[in-house]
Short mmCIF file of N, CA and C in Angstrom, two decimals:
data_model
loop_
_atom_site.label_atom_id
_atom_site.label_comp_id
_atom_site.label_asym_id
_atom_site.label_seq_id
_atom_site.Cartn_x
_atom_site.Cartn_y
_atom_site.Cartn_z
N MET A 1 11.93 -20.76 -6.61
CA MET A 1 13.04 -20.02 -6.03
C MET A 1 12.72 -19.68 -4.58
N GLN A 2 13.58 -20.01 -3.73
CA GLN A 2 13.43 -19.70 -2.32
C GLN A 2 14.28 -18.46 -2.02
N TYR A 3 13.70 -17.48 -1.37
CA TYR A 3 14.43 -16.26 -1.04
C TYR A 3 15.26 -16.50 0.22
N ASN A 4 16.43 -15.85 0.30
CA ASN A 4 17.24 -16.01 1.50
C ASN A 4 16.63 -15.21 2.65
N ASP A 5 16.97 -15.61 3.86
CA ASP A 5 16.37 -15.01 5.06
C ASP A 5 16.63 -13.51 5.15
N GLU A 6 17.81 -13.09 4.73
CA GLU A 6 18.16 -11.67 4.79
C GLU A 6 17.24 -10.83 3.88
N PHE A 7 16.97 -11.35 2.68
CA PHE A 7 16.08 -10.66 1.74
C PHE A 7 14.68 -10.54 2.34
N VAL A 8 14.16 -11.61 2.88
CA VAL A 8 12.80 -11.61 3.44
C VAL A 8 12.73 -10.66 4.64
N LYS A 9 13.76 -10.68 5.48
CA LYS A 9 13.80 -9.78 6.64
C LYS A 9 13.80 -8.32 6.19
N LYS A 10 14.59 -8.02 5.17
CA LYS A 10 14.65 -6.65 4.63
C LYS A 10 13.29 -6.25 4.08
N GLN A 11 12.64 -7.14 3.35
CA GLN A 11 11.33 -6.85 2.78
C GLN A 11 10.29 -6.62 3.88
N LYS A 12 10.36 -7.42 4.92
CA LYS A 12 9.40 -7.27 6.02
C LYS A 12 9.58 -5.91 6.68
N ASN A 13 10.82 -5.49 6.89
CA ASN A 13 11.07 -4.17 7.48
C ASN A 13 10.54 -3.06 6.59
N ILE A 14 10.73 -3.18 5.30
CA ILE A 14 10.21 -2.19 4.35
C ILE A 14 8.69 -2.15 4.43
N LEU A 15 8.06 -3.32 4.46
CA LEU A 15 6.60 -3.40 4.52
C LEU A 15 6.07 -2.82 5.83
N LEU A 16 6.74 -3.09 6.94
CA LEU A 16 6.30 -2.55 8.23
C LEU A 16 6.41 -1.03 8.26
N GLU A 17 7.48 -0.50 7.66
CA GLU A 17 7.63 0.96 7.58
C GLU A 17 6.54 1.57 6.68
N GLU A 18 6.26 0.91 5.58
CA GLU A 18 5.20 1.39 4.67
C GLU A 18 3.84 1.34 5.36
N LYS A 19 3.59 0.31 6.13
CA LYS A 19 2.34 0.19 6.87
C LYS A 19 2.19 1.37 7.84
N LYS A 20 3.27 1.66 8.57
CA LYS A 20 3.25 2.76 9.52
C LYS A 20 2.99 4.09 8.81
N ARG A 21 3.69 4.31 7.70
CA ARG A 21 3.54 5.55 6.93
C ARG A 21 2.11 5.70 6.42
N LEU A 22 1.56 4.63 5.87
CA LEU A 22 0.20 4.69 5.33
C LEU A 22 -0.83 4.96 6.43
N LYS A 23 -0.68 4.30 7.57
CA LYS A 23 -1.62 4.52 8.68
C LYS A 23 -1.58 5.97 9.15
N GLU A 24 -0.37 6.54 9.25
CA GLU A 24 -0.23 7.94 9.67
C GLU A 24 -0.88 8.87 8.65
N ARG A 25 -0.64 8.61 7.39
CA ARG A 25 -1.21 9.45 6.32
C ARG A 25 -2.73 9.36 6.29
N ILE A 26 -3.26 8.16 6.44
CA ILE A 26 -4.72 7.98 6.46
C ILE A 26 -5.31 8.72 7.65
N SER A 27 -4.65 8.63 8.78
CA SER A 27 -5.12 9.31 9.99
C SER A 27 -5.17 10.82 9.78
N LYS A 28 -4.14 11.37 9.14
CA LYS A 28 -4.11 12.81 8.87
C LYS A 28 -5.19 13.22 7.88
N LEU A 29 -5.49 12.36 6.92
CA LEU A 29 -6.53 12.68 5.95
C LEU A 29 -7.91 12.74 6.59
N LYS A 30 -8.09 12.01 7.67
CA LYS A 30 -9.39 11.98 8.35
C LYS A 30 -9.62 13.20 9.23
N GLU A 31 -8.57 13.96 9.50
CA GLU A 31 -8.71 15.16 10.31
C GLU A 31 -9.51 16.19 9.53
N PHE A 32 -10.49 16.81 10.18
CA PHE A 32 -11.34 17.81 9.53
C PHE A 32 -10.65 19.17 9.56
N GLN A 33 -10.57 19.79 8.41
CA GLN A 33 -10.01 21.13 8.31
C GLN A 33 -11.13 22.16 8.28
N ASP A 34 -11.12 23.09 9.21
CA ASP A 34 -12.14 24.13 9.27
C ASP A 34 -11.52 25.43 8.73
N TYR A 35 -11.97 25.85 7.56
CA TYR A 35 -11.38 27.03 6.92
C TYR A 35 -12.10 28.32 7.28
N GLY A 36 -13.27 28.24 7.83
CA GLY A 36 -14.02 29.45 8.16
C GLY A 36 -15.50 29.24 7.93
N PHE A 37 -16.22 30.36 7.86
CA PHE A 37 -17.67 30.27 7.81
C PHE A 37 -18.30 30.82 6.54
N ASP A 38 -17.56 31.52 5.70
CA ASP A 38 -18.23 32.06 4.51
C ASP A 38 -18.31 30.99 3.41
N ASP A 39 -19.07 31.31 2.37
CA ASP A 39 -19.34 30.33 1.31
C ASP A 39 -18.07 29.83 0.62
N GLU A 40 -17.13 30.71 0.39
CA GLU A 40 -15.88 30.31 -0.27
C GLU A 40 -15.10 29.32 0.59
N ASP A 41 -15.06 29.60 1.88
CA ASP A 41 -14.37 28.69 2.80
C ASP A 41 -15.06 27.33 2.83
N ASN A 42 -16.38 27.33 2.86
CA ASN A 42 -17.14 26.08 2.89
C ASN A 42 -16.92 25.27 1.61
N ALA A 43 -16.86 25.96 0.48
CA ALA A 43 -16.62 25.28 -0.79
C ALA A 43 -15.24 24.62 -0.79
N GLN A 44 -14.24 25.29 -0.22
CA GLN A 44 -12.89 24.73 -0.15
C GLN A 44 -12.88 23.52 0.78
N GLU A 45 -13.61 23.61 1.90
CA GLU A 45 -13.69 22.47 2.82
C GLU A 45 -14.27 21.24 2.13
N ILE A 46 -15.35 21.45 1.38
CA ILE A 46 -16.00 20.34 0.67
C ILE A 46 -15.08 19.76 -0.39
N SER A 47 -14.41 20.61 -1.13
CA SER A 47 -13.48 20.16 -2.17
C SER A 47 -12.34 19.34 -1.56
N ASP A 48 -11.75 19.84 -0.50
CA ASP A 48 -10.66 19.12 0.16
C ASP A 48 -11.14 17.79 0.74
N TYR A 49 -12.34 17.79 1.32
CA TYR A 49 -12.90 16.57 1.90
C TYR A 49 -13.08 15.51 0.81
N GLU A 50 -13.62 15.90 -0.33
CA GLU A 50 -13.83 14.95 -1.43
C GLU A 50 -12.50 14.41 -1.96
N ASN A 51 -11.52 15.29 -2.11
CA ASN A 51 -10.19 14.85 -2.55
C ASN A 51 -9.57 13.88 -1.54
N ASN A 52 -9.70 14.21 -0.27
CA ASN A 52 -9.14 13.35 0.78
C ASN A 52 -9.80 11.98 0.80
N LEU A 53 -11.10 11.92 0.53
CA LEU A 53 -11.79 10.63 0.49
C LEU A 53 -11.19 9.72 -0.58
N SER A 54 -10.93 10.29 -1.73
CA SER A 54 -10.36 9.52 -2.84
C SER A 54 -8.95 9.03 -2.48
N ILE A 55 -8.15 9.92 -1.94
CA ILE A 55 -6.78 9.56 -1.56
C ILE A 55 -6.81 8.52 -0.44
N GLU A 56 -7.71 8.71 0.52
CA GLU A 56 -7.83 7.76 1.64
C GLU A 56 -8.21 6.37 1.13
N GLU A 57 -9.10 6.32 0.15
CA GLU A 57 -9.51 5.04 -0.42
C GLU A 57 -8.33 4.34 -1.09
N GLN A 58 -7.54 5.09 -1.85
CA GLN A 58 -6.37 4.52 -2.51
C GLN A 58 -5.34 4.03 -1.50
N MET A 59 -5.13 4.81 -0.46
CA MET A 59 -4.15 4.43 0.56
C MET A 59 -4.64 3.23 1.37
N SER A 60 -5.92 3.14 1.62
CA SER A 60 -6.48 1.99 2.33
C SER A 60 -6.33 0.72 1.50
N PHE A 61 -6.51 0.85 0.20
CA PHE A 61 -6.32 -0.28 -0.72
C PHE A 61 -4.86 -0.75 -0.67
N LEU A 62 -3.94 0.20 -0.71
CA LEU A 62 -2.51 -0.12 -0.64
C LEU A 62 -2.16 -0.73 0.72
N LEU A 63 -2.73 -0.20 1.79
CA LEU A 63 -2.48 -0.73 3.12
C LEU A 63 -2.93 -2.19 3.21
N ALA A 64 -4.05 -2.51 2.59
CA ALA A 64 -4.52 -3.90 2.59
C ALA A 64 -3.52 -4.81 1.87
N LYS A 65 -2.93 -4.33 0.78
CA LYS A 65 -1.93 -5.11 0.05
C LYS A 65 -0.67 -5.30 0.91
N VAL A 66 -0.27 -4.26 1.61
CA VAL A 66 0.90 -4.33 2.49
C VAL A 66 0.63 -5.34 3.61
N ASN A 67 -0.55 -5.26 4.22
CA ASN A 67 -0.90 -6.21 5.29
C ASN A 67 -0.92 -7.64 4.78
N LYS A 68 -1.41 -7.83 3.57
CA LYS A 68 -1.45 -9.17 2.98
C LYS A 68 -0.02 -9.69 2.76
N ALA A 69 0.87 -8.82 2.31
CA ALA A 69 2.27 -9.22 2.09
C ALA A 69 2.95 -9.57 3.42
N ILE A 70 2.69 -8.80 4.47
CA ILE A 70 3.26 -9.10 5.78
C ILE A 70 2.75 -10.45 6.27
N LEU A 71 1.47 -10.71 6.09
CA LEU A 71 0.90 -11.99 6.48
C LEU A 71 1.52 -13.14 5.69
N SER A 72 1.79 -12.90 4.40
CA SER A 72 2.40 -13.95 3.58
C SER A 72 3.83 -14.27 4.05
N ILE A 73 4.53 -13.26 4.59
CA ILE A 73 5.86 -13.52 5.15
C ILE A 73 5.72 -14.42 6.37
N GLU A 74 4.76 -14.11 7.21
CA GLU A 74 4.54 -14.91 8.41
C GLU A 74 4.11 -16.34 8.06
N ASN A 75 3.37 -16.48 6.97
CA ASN A 75 2.90 -17.80 6.52
C ASN A 75 3.91 -18.52 5.63
N LYS A 76 5.06 -17.88 5.41
CA LYS A 76 6.14 -18.44 4.58
C LYS A 76 5.71 -18.66 3.12
N THR A 77 4.82 -17.79 2.63
CA THR A 77 4.40 -17.84 1.23
C THR A 77 4.74 -16.54 0.50
N TYR A 78 5.58 -15.71 1.12
CA TYR A 78 5.92 -14.42 0.52
C TYR A 78 6.59 -14.61 -0.84
N GLY A 79 6.15 -13.81 -1.79
CA GLY A 79 6.75 -13.82 -3.11
C GLY A 79 6.20 -14.88 -4.04
N GLN A 80 5.15 -15.55 -3.63
CA GLN A 80 4.54 -16.57 -4.48
C GLN A 80 3.44 -15.90 -5.30
N CYS A 81 3.52 -16.03 -6.60
CA CYS A 81 2.53 -15.44 -7.50
C CYS A 81 1.15 -16.02 -7.18
N SER A 82 0.18 -15.14 -7.03
CA SER A 82 -1.16 -15.61 -6.66
C SER A 82 -1.88 -16.27 -7.84
N LYS A 83 -1.32 -16.13 -9.03
CA LYS A 83 -1.96 -16.73 -10.20
C LYS A 83 -1.31 -18.07 -10.59
N CYS A 84 0.01 -18.06 -10.81
CA CYS A 84 0.69 -19.27 -11.30
C CYS A 84 1.42 -20.04 -10.20
N GLN A 85 1.50 -19.45 -9.01
CA GLN A 85 2.14 -20.05 -7.84
C GLN A 85 3.67 -20.12 -7.94
N LYS A 86 4.26 -19.55 -9.00
CA LYS A 86 5.72 -19.51 -9.11
C LYS A 86 6.24 -18.33 -8.29
N SER A 87 7.55 -18.30 -8.09
CA SER A 87 8.17 -17.21 -7.34
C SER A 87 8.17 -15.92 -8.14
N ILE A 88 7.86 -14.83 -7.46
CA ILE A 88 7.94 -13.50 -8.06
C ILE A 88 9.41 -13.10 -8.05
N GLU A 89 9.85 -12.46 -9.10
CA GLU A 89 11.23 -12.05 -9.25
C GLU A 89 11.65 -11.11 -8.11
N GLU A 90 12.84 -11.32 -7.56
CA GLU A 90 13.33 -10.48 -6.46
C GLU A 90 13.34 -9.00 -6.84
N GLY A 91 13.76 -8.70 -8.05
CA GLY A 91 13.80 -7.31 -8.49
C GLY A 91 12.42 -6.66 -8.44
N ARG A 92 11.41 -7.41 -8.81
CA ARG A 92 10.03 -6.89 -8.77
C ARG A 92 9.62 -6.64 -7.32
N LEU A 93 9.98 -7.56 -6.43
CA LEU A 93 9.63 -7.39 -5.02
C LEU A 93 10.41 -6.24 -4.37
N GLU A 94 11.62 -6.00 -4.85
CA GLU A 94 12.38 -4.86 -4.32
C GLU A 94 11.71 -3.54 -4.70
N ILE A 95 11.15 -3.49 -5.89
CA ILE A 95 10.47 -2.28 -6.35
C ILE A 95 9.07 -2.17 -5.73
N MET A 96 8.38 -3.29 -5.66
CA MET A 96 7.01 -3.34 -5.16
C MET A 96 6.90 -4.52 -4.18
N PRO A 97 7.26 -4.29 -2.91
CA PRO A 97 7.34 -5.41 -1.96
C PRO A 97 6.01 -6.10 -1.69
N TYR A 98 4.91 -5.50 -2.10
CA TYR A 98 3.59 -6.09 -1.90
C TYR A 98 3.03 -6.70 -3.19
N ALA A 99 3.88 -6.88 -4.19
CA ALA A 99 3.45 -7.45 -5.47
C ALA A 99 2.83 -8.83 -5.25
N GLU A 100 1.74 -9.10 -5.96
CA GLU A 100 1.04 -10.37 -5.84
C GLU A 100 1.20 -11.25 -7.08
N LEU A 101 1.67 -10.64 -8.17
CA LEU A 101 1.82 -11.36 -9.43
C LEU A 101 3.26 -11.28 -9.94
N CYS A 102 3.73 -12.36 -10.57
CA CYS A 102 5.02 -12.32 -11.22
C CYS A 102 4.89 -11.46 -12.48
N VAL A 103 6.00 -11.13 -13.10
CA VAL A 103 5.98 -10.28 -14.28
C VAL A 103 5.16 -10.91 -15.41
N THR A 104 5.33 -12.20 -15.62
CA THR A 104 4.61 -12.89 -16.70
C THR A 104 3.11 -12.79 -16.49
N CYS A 105 2.63 -13.09 -15.31
CA CYS A 105 1.18 -13.04 -15.04
C CYS A 105 0.66 -11.61 -15.06
N LYS A 106 1.46 -10.67 -14.60
CA LYS A 106 1.07 -9.26 -14.64
C LYS A 106 0.89 -8.81 -16.08
N ASP A 107 1.83 -9.20 -16.94
CA ASP A 107 1.75 -8.85 -18.36
C ASP A 107 0.52 -9.48 -19.01
N LEU A 108 0.20 -10.73 -18.65
CA LEU A 108 -0.97 -11.40 -19.18
C LEU A 108 -2.26 -10.72 -18.73
N ASN A 109 -2.29 -10.20 -17.49
CA ASN A 109 -3.46 -9.51 -16.98
C ASN A 109 -3.70 -8.19 -17.69
N ASN A 110 -2.59 -7.52 -18.08
CA ASN A 110 -2.71 -6.22 -18.73
C ASN A 110 -2.86 -6.32 -20.24
N GLY A 111 -2.54 -7.48 -20.78
CA GLY A 111 -2.53 -7.64 -22.22
C GLY A 111 -3.82 -8.02 -22.74
#
């Protein structure tokens, strides 16, 4: 299945917006919050830092998927399942524009 140009253009715009949003969020997570100097404040700083590291890791992983999807649009391979090489369903791409697997292959991976 070949996607029409309008669909691909819409998906690229969505991916570019998501890329921008993720980069901004990751940047904010890297900002150090100074709560004060007593032990309770220091404990909160450490807790927030650890939480932010986990969130930053997840967002960086998602950003890599978004970048890969943008590159696939440029390479004219967008929407091709990385496992079976068939087209990923448009509905799946509308929900998850960075999807790498079609529904069938995704189900096989989880099953």
